[in-house]
mmCIF file of C-alpha atoms and ligand atoms in Angstrom:
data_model
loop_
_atom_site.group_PDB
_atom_site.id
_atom_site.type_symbol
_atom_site.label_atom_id
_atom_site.label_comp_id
_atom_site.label_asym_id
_atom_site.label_seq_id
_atom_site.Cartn_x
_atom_site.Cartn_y
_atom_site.Cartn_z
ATOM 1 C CA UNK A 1 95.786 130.638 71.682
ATOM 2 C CA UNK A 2 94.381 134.008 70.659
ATOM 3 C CA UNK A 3 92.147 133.894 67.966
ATOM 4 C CA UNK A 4 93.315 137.354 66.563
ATOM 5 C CA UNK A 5 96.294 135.625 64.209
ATOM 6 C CA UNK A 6 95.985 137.523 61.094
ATOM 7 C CA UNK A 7 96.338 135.232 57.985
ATOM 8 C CA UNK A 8 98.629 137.971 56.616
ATOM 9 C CA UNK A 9 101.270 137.899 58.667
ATOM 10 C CA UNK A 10 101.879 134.191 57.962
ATOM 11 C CA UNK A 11 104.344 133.488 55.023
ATOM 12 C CA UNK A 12 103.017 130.402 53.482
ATOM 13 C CA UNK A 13 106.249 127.668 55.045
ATOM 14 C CA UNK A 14 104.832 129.264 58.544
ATOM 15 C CA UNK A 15 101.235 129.225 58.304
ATOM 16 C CA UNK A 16 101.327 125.222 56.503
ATOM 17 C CA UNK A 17 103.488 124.840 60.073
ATOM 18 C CA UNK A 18 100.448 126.347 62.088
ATOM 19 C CA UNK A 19 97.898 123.865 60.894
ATOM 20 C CA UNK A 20 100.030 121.194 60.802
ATOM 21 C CA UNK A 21 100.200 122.127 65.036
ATOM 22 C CA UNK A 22 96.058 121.868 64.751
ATOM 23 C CA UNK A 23 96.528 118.194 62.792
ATOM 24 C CA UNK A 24 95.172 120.334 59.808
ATOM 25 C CA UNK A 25 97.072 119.156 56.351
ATOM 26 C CA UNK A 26 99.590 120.818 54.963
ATOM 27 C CA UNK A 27 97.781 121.876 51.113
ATOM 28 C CA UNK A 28 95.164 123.411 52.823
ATOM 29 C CA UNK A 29 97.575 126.356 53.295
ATOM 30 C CA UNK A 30 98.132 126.381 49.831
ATOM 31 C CA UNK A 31 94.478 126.479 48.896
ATOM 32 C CA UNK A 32 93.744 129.021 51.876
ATOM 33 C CA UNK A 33 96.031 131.406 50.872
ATOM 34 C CA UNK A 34 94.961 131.273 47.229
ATOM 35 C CA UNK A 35 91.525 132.310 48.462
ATOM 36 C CA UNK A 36 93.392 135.315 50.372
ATOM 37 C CA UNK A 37 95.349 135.969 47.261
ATOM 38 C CA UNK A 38 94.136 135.271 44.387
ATOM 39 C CA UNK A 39 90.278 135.758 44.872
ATOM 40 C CA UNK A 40 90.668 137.986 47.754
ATOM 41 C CA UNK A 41 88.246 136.612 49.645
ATOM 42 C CA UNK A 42 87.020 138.781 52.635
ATOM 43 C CA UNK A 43 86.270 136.118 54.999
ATOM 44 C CA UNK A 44 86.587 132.184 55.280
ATOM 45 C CA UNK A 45 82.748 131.163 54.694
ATOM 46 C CA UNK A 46 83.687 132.187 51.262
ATOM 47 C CA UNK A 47 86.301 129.338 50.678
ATOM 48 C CA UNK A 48 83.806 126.531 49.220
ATOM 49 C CA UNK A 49 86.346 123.882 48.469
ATOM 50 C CA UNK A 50 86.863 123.632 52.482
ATOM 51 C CA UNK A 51 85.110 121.702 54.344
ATOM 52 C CA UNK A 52 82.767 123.575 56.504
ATOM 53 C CA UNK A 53 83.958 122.383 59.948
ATOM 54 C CA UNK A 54 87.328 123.675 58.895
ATOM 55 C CA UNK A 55 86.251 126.835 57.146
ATOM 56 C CA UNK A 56 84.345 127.826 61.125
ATOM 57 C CA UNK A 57 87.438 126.319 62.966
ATOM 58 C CA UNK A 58 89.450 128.941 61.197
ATOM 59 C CA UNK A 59 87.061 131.432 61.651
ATOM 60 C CA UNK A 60 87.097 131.533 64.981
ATOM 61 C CA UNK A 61 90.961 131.729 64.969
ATOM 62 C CA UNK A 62 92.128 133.861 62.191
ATOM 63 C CA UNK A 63 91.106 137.171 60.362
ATOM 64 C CA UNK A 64 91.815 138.527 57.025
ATOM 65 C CA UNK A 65 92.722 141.565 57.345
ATOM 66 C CA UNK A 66 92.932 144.737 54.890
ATOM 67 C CA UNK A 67 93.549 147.983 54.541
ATOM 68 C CA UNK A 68 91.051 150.435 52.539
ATOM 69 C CA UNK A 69 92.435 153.937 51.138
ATOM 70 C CA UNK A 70 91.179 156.644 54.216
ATOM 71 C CA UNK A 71 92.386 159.141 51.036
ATOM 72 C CA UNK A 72 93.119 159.339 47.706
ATOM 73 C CA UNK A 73 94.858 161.717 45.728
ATOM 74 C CA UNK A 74 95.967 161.885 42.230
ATOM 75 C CA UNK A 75 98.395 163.920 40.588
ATOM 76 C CA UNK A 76 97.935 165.620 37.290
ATOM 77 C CA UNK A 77 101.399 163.674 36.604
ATOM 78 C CA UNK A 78 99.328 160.320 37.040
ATOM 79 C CA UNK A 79 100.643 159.333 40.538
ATOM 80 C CA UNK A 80 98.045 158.772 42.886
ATOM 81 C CA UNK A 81 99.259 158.809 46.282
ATOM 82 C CA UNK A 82 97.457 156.215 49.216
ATOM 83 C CA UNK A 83 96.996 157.169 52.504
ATOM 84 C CA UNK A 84 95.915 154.560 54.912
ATOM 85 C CA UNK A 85 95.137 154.936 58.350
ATOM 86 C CA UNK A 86 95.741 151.443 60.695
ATOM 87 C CA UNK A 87 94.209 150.054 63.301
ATOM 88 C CA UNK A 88 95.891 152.047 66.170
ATOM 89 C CA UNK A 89 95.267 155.689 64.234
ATOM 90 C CA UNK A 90 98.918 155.956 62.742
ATOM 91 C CA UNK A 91 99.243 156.487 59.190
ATOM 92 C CA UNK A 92 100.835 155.523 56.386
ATOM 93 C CA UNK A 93 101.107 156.123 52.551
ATOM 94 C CA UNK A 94 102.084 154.631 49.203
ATOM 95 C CA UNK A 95 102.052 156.013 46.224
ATOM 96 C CA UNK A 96 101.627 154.504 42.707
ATOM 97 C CA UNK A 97 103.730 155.870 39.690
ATOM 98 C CA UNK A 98 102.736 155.047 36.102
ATOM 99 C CA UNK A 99 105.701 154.500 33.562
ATOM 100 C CA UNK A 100 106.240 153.818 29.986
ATOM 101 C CA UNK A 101 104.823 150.371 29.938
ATOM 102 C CA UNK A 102 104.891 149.722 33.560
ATOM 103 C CA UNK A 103 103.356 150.500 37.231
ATOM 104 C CA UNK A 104 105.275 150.770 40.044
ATOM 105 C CA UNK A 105 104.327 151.010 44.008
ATOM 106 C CA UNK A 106 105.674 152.622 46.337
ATOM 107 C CA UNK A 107 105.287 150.792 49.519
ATOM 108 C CA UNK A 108 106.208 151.982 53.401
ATOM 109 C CA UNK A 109 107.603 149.785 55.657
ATOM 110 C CA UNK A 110 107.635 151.446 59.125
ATOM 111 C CA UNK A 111 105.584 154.902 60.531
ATOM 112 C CA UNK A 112 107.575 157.324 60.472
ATOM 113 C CA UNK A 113 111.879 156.919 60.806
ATOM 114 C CA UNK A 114 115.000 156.518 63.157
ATOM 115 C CA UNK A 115 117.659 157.232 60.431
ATOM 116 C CA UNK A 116 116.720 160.951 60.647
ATOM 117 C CA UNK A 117 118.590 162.118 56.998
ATOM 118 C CA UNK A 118 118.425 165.596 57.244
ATOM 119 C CA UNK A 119 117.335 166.090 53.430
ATOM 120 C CA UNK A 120 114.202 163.685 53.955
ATOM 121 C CA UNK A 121 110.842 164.603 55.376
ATOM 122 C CA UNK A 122 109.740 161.037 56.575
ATOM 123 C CA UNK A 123 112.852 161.741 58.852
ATOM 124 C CA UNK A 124 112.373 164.925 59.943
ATOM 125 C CA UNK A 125 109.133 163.587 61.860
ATOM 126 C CA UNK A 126 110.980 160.740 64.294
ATOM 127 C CA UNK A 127 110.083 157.199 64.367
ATOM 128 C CA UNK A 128 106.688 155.949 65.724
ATOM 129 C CA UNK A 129 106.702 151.978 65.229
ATOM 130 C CA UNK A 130 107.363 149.145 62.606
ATOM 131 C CA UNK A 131 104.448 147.795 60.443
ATOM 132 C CA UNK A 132 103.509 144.165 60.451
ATOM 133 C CA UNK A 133 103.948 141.940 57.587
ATOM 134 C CA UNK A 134 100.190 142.353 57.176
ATOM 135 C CA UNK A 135 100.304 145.947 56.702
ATOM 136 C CA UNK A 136 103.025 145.822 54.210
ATOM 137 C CA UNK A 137 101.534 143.530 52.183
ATOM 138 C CA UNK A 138 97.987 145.403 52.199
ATOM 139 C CA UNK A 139 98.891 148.554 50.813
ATOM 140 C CA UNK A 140 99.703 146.036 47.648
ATOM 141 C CA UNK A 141 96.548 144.340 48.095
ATOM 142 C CA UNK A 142 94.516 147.753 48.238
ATOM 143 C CA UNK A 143 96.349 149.016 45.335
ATOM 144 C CA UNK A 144 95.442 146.772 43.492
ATOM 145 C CA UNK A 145 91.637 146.550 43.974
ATOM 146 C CA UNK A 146 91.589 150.037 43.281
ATOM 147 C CA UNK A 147 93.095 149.022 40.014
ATOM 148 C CA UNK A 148 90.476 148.670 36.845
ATOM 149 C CA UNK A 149 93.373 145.560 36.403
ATOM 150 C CA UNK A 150 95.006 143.946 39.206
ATOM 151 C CA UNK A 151 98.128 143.172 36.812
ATOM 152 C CA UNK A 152 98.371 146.180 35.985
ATOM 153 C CA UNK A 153 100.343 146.856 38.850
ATOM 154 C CA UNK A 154 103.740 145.644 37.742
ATOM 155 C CA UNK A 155 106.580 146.739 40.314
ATOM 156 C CA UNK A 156 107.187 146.976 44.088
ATOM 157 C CA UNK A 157 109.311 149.339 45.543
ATOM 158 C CA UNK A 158 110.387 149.501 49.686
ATOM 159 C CA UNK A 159 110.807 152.924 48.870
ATOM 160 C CA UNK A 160 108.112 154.760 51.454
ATOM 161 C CA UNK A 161 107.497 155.620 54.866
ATOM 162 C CA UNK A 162 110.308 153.931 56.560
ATOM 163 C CA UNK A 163 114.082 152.161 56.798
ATOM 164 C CA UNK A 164 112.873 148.841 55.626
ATOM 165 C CA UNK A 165 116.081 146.577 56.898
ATOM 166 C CA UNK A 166 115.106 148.630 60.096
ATOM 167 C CA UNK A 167 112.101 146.713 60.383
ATOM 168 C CA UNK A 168 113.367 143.395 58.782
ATOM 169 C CA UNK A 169 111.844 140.349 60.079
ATOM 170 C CA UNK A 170 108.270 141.293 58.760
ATOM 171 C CA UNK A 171 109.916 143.333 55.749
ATOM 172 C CA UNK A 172 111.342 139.444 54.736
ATOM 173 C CA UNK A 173 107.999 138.022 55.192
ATOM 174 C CA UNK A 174 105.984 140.427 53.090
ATOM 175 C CA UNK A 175 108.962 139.892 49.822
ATOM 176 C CA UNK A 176 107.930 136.334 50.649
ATOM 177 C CA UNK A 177 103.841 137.002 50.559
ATOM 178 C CA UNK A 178 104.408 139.659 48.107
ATOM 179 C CA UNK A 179 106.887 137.386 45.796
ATOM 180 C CA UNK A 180 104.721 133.507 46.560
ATOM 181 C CA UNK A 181 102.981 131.638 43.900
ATOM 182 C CA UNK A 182 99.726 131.079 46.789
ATOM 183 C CA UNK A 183 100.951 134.676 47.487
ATOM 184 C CA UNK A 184 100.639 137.982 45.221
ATOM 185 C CA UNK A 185 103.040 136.264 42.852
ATOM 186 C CA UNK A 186 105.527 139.135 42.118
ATOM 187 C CA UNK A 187 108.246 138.219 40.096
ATOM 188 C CA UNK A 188 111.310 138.710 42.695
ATOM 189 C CA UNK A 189 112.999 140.889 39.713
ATOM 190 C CA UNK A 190 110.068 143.443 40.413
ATOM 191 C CA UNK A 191 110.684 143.725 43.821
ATOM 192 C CA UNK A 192 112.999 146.487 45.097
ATOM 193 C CA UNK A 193 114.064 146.950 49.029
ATOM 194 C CA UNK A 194 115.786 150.809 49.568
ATOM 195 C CA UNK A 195 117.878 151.317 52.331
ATOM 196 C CA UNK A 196 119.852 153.939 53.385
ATOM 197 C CA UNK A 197 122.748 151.284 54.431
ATOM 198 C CA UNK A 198 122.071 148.976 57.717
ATOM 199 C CA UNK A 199 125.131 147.021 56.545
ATOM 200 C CA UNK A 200 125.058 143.880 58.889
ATOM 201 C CA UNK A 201 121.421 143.456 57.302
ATOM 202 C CA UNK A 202 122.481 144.096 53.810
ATOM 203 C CA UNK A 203 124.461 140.783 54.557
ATOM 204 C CA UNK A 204 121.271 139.270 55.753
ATOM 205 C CA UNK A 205 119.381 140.222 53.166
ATOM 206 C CA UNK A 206 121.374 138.677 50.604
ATOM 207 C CA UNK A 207 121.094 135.476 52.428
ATOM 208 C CA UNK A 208 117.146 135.214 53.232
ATOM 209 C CA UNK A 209 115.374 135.976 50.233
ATOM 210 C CA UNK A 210 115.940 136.911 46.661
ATOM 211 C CA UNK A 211 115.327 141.013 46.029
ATOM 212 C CA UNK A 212 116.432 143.712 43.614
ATOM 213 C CA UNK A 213 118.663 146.597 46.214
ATOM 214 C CA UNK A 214 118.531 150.017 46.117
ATOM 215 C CA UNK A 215 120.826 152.092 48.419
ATOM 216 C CA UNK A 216 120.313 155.411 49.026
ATOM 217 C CA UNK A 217 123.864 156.591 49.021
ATOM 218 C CA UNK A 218 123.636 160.808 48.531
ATOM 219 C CA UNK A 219 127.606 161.219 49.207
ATOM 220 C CA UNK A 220 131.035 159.683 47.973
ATOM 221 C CA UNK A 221 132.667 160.999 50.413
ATOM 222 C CA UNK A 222 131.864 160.463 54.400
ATOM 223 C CA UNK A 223 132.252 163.784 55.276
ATOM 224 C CA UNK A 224 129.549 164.580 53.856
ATOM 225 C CA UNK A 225 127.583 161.254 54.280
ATOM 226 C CA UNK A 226 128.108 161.580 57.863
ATOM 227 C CA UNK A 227 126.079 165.020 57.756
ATOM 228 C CA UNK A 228 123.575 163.750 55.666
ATOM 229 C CA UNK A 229 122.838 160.697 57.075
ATOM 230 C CA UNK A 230 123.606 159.952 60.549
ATOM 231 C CA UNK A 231 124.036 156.061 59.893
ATOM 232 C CA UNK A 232 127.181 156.480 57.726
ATOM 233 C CA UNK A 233 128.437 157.404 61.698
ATOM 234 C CA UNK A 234 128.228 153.703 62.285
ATOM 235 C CA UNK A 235 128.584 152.206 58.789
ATOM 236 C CA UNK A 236 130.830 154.313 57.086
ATOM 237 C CA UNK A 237 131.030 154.064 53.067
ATOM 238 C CA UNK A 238 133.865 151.592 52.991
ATOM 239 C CA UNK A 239 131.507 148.828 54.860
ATOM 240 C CA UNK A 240 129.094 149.832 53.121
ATOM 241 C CA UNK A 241 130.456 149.488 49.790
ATOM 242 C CA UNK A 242 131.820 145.929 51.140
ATOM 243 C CA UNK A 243 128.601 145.060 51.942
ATOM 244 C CA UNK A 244 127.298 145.618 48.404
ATOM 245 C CA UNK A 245 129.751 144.268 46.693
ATOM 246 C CA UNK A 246 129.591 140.857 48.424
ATOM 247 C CA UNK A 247 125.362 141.198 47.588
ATOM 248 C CA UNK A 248 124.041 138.185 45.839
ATOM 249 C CA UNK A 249 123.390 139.461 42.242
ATOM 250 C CA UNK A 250 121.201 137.757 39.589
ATOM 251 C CA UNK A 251 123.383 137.738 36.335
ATOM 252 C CA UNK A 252 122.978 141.283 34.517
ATOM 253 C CA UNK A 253 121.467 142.516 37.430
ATOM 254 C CA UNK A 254 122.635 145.903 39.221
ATOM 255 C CA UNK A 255 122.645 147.274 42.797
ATOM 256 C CA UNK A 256 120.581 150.875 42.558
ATOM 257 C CA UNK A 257 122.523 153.656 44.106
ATOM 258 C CA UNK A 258 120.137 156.429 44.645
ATOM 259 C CA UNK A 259 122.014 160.151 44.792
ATOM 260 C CA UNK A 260 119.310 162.866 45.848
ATOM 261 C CA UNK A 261 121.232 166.140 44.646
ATOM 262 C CA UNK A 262 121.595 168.903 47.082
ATOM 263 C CA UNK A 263 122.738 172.493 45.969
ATOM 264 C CA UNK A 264 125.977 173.407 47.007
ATOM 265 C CA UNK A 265 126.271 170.383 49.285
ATOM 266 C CA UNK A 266 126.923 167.264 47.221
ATOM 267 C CA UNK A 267 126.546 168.286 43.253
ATOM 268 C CA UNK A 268 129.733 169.496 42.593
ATOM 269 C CA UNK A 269 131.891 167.870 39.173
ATOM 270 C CA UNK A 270 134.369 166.741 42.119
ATOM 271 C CA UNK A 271 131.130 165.112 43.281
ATOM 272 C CA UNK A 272 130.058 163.149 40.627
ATOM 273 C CA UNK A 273 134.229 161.912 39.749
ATOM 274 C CA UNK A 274 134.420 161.066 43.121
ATOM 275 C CA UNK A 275 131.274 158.697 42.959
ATOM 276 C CA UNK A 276 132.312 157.376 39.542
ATOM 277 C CA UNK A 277 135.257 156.343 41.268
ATOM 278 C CA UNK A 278 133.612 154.891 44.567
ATOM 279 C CA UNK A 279 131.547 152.512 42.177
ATOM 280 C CA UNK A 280 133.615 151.570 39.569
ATOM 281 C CA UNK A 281 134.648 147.887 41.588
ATOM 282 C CA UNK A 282 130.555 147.140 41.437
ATOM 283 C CA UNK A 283 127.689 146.356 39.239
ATOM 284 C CA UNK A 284 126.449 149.581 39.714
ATOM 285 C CA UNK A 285 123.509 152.130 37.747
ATOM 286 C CA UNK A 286 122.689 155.653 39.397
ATOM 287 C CA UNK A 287 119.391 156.945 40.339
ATOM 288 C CA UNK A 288 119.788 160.655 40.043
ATOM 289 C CA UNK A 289 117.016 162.713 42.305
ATOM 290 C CA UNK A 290 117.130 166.508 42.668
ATOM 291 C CA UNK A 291 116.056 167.512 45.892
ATOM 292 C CA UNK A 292 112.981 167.427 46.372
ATOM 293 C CA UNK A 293 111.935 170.698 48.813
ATOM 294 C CA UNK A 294 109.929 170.477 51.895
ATOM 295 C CA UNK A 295 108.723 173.003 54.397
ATOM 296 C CA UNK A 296 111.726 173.866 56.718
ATOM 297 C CA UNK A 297 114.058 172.427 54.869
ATOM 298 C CA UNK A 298 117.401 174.278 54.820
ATOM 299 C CA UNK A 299 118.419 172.487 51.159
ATOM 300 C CA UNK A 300 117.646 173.947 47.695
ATOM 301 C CA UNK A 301 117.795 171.722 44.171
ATOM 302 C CA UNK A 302 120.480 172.125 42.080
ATOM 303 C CA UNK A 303 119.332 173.893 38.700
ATOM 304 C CA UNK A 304 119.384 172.450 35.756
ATOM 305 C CA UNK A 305 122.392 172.845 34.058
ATOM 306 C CA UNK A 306 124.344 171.559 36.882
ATOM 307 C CA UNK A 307 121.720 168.325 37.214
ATOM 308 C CA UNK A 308 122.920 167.855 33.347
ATOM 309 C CA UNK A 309 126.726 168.584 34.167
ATOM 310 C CA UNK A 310 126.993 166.108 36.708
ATOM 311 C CA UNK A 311 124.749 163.288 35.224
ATOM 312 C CA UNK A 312 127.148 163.658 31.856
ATOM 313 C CA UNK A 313 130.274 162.711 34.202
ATOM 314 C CA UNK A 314 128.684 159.886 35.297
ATOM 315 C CA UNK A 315 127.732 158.707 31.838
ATOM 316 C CA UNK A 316 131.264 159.171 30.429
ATOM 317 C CA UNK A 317 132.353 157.168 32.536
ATOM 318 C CA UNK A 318 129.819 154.452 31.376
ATOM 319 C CA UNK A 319 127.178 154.574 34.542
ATOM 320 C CA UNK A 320 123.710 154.190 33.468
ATOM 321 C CA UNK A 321 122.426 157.383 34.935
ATOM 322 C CA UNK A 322 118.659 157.880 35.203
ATOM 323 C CA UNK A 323 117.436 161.472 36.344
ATOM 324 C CA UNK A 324 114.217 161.075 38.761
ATOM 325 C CA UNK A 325 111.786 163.465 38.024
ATOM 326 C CA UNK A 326 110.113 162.848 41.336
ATOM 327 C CA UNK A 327 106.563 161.948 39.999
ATOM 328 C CA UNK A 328 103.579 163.271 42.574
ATOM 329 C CA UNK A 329 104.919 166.663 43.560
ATOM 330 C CA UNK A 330 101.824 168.498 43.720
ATOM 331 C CA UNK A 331 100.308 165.953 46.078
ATOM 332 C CA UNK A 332 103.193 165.929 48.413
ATOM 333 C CA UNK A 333 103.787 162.140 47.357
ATOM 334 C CA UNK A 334 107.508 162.666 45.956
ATOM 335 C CA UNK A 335 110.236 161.281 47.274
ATOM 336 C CA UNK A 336 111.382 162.081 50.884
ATOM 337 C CA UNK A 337 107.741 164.214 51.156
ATOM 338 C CA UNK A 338 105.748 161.506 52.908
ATOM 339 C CA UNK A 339 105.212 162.448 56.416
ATOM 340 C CA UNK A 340 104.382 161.094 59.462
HETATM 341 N N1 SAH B 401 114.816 154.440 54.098
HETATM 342 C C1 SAH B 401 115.077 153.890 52.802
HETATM 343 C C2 SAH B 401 113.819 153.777 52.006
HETATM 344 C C3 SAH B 401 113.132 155.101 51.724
HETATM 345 S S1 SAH B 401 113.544 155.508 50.116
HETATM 346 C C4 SAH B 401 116.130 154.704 52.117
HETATM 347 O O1 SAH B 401 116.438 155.794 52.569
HETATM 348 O O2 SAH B 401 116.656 154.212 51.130
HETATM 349 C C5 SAH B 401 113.386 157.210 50.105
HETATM 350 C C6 SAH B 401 114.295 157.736 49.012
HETATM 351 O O3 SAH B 401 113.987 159.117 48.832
HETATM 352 C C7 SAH B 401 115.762 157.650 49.411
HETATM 353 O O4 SAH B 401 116.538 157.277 48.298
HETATM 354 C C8 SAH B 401 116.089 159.066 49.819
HETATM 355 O O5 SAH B 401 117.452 159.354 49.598
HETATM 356 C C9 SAH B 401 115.161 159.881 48.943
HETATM 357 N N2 SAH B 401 114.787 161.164 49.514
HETATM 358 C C10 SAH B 401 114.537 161.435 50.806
HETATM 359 N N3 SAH B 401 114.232 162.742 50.959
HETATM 360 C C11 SAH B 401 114.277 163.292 49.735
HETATM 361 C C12 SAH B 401 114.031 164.607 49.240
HETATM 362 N N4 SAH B 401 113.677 165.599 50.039
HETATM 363 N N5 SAH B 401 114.167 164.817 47.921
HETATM 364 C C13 SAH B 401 114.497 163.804 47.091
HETATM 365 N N6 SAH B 401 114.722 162.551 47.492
HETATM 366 C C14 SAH B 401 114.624 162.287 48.803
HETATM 367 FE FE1 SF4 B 402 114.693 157.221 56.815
HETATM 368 FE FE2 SF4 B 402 115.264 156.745 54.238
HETATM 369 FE FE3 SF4 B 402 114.269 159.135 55.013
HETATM 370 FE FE4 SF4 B 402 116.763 158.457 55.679
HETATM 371 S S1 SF4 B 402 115.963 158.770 53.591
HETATM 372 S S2 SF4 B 402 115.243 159.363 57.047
HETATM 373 S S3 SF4 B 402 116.544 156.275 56.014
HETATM 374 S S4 SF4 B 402 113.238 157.157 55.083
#
């Protein structure tokens, strides 16, 4: 076997498999991965409560990997955006947003996209390659030693770099490192997976592990999905919709549906009735976000008054509807500006 397994690709059911293979007991994994977790130990010699032979056997099999910040750059909003470069030279970012009484991550999934939305940077710049469990999990683990308090990071969100259901074996695994007790112990109601609307893997999803979703829906009508986002070609908004409303949901929970606002393309009063109608059989709130602009982009945001105009539909007709004032602007770390 090669002795370049990374302990941070295993979720805890696999890795207690692994040494069970080697004749090695099963609560060792438990106590290994607390050492990876919880003390973030850097390297195996560290782990005194295992025996020696074992803590050189796994030496010579396993790393612990980790990511460290190539960049950092803060906003004078309070976001700080990431930027890590991995082992092959790609890139990828995350950016942390402070809010009233919580902090939330921003975590990429994949370099780079296939979806190609036409309002979204990410995009724009073409897909280069899925991360590994390891690397999704790191950018939480860096995060947080950057942190003055570890806990003080309070939310994940698969909202980065990347189609996360695109990539969704190792996205499954790192909700399972990320969300473990001998893992980074999220609370799975703190956990949010985006996706633009891979339908046969919302099904999945729903099925394999328990996570908050967030769909990226932009249009209520397919028209104008279909221009937007190239996916709604194959998995129109009727499967789609079907898809979410057969979800798993938590009692009192609701199924984000994220609406970037486009001037003159999708922010029209018709709009906004149209979408209070396409929801109205779900458990549904509405993430507002006015475009965010980009370099070569041929979309403008909406002003102001018609932001207000078309939220207000959506709230009389009893949608919680929360405006996104992308945080991070300045630092090109708002939403849709990561690139490749
Ligand atoms: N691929 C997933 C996860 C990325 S989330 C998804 O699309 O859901 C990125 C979020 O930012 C999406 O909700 C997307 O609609 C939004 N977004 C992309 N480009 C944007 C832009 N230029 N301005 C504002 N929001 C944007
Ligand atoms: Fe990919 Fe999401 Fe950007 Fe669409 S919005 S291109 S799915 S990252």
């Amino acid at each position: 076997m090669s002795h370049q397994h990374d302990i941070k690709n295993f979720t805890e059911k696999a890795f207690t498999d692994w040494l069970q293979a080697h004749d090695i007991a099963p609560y060792r994994a438990g106590q290994i991965l607390r050492w990876t977790y919880h003390r973030n130990a850097s390297h195996f010699s560290l782990m005194t409560d295992v025996s020696k032979e074992l803590r050189q056997w796994l030496s010579g099999r396993l790393t612990i990997s980790r990511l460290d910040p190539e960049l950092i750059q803060a906003s004078r909003d309070g976001s700080k955006k990431y930027l890590f470069r991995l082992k092959d030279g790609h890139h990828v970012q995350s950016v942390l947003i402070p809010e009233r009484g919580h902090r939330t991550l921003c975590i990429s999934s994949q370099v780079g996209c296939a979806l190609g939305c036409k309002f979204c940077l990410t995009g724009s710049g073409g897909f280069v390659r899925n991360l590994k469990p390891a690397e999704i999990v790191n950018q939480v683990c860096a995060v947080q030693n950057d942190l003055a308090h570890p806990d003080s990071l309070t939310n994940i969100v698969f909202m980065g770099m990347g189609e996360p259901l695109a990539n969704y074996e190792s996205v499954v695994k790192a909700i399972g490192i990320i969300t473990a007790n001998n893992g980074l112990q999220f609370s799975s109601r703190r956990v949010t997976l985006s996706t633009a609307g891979l339908v046969p893997k919302i099904g999945d999803l729903g099925q394999d592990v328990t996570v908050n979703l967030a769909v990226s829906l932009n249009a209520a009508d397919n028209k104008t999905r279909d221009y937007l986002m190239p996916i709604n070609r194959t998995y129109p908004l009727e499967a789609l919709l079907g898809a979410c409303s057969r979800f798993p949901l938590p009692s009192r929970r609701m199924i984000t549906f994220e609406y970037v606002l486009i001037s003159g393309v999708n922010d029209r009063d018709e709009d906004a009735c149209r979408l209070a109608r396409l929801l109205k059989p779900l458990r549904a709130k509405i993430n507002l976000i006015p475009f965010n602009p980009f370099e070569g982009s041929r979309f403008k945001r909406p002003d102001e008054t018609t932001i207000l105009a078309f939220q207000k539909i959506l709230t009389d007709n009893h949608y919680t509807t929360l405006i996104r004032r992308s945080k991070g602007g300045d630092i090109g770390a708002a939403c849709g500006q990561l690139r490749v």
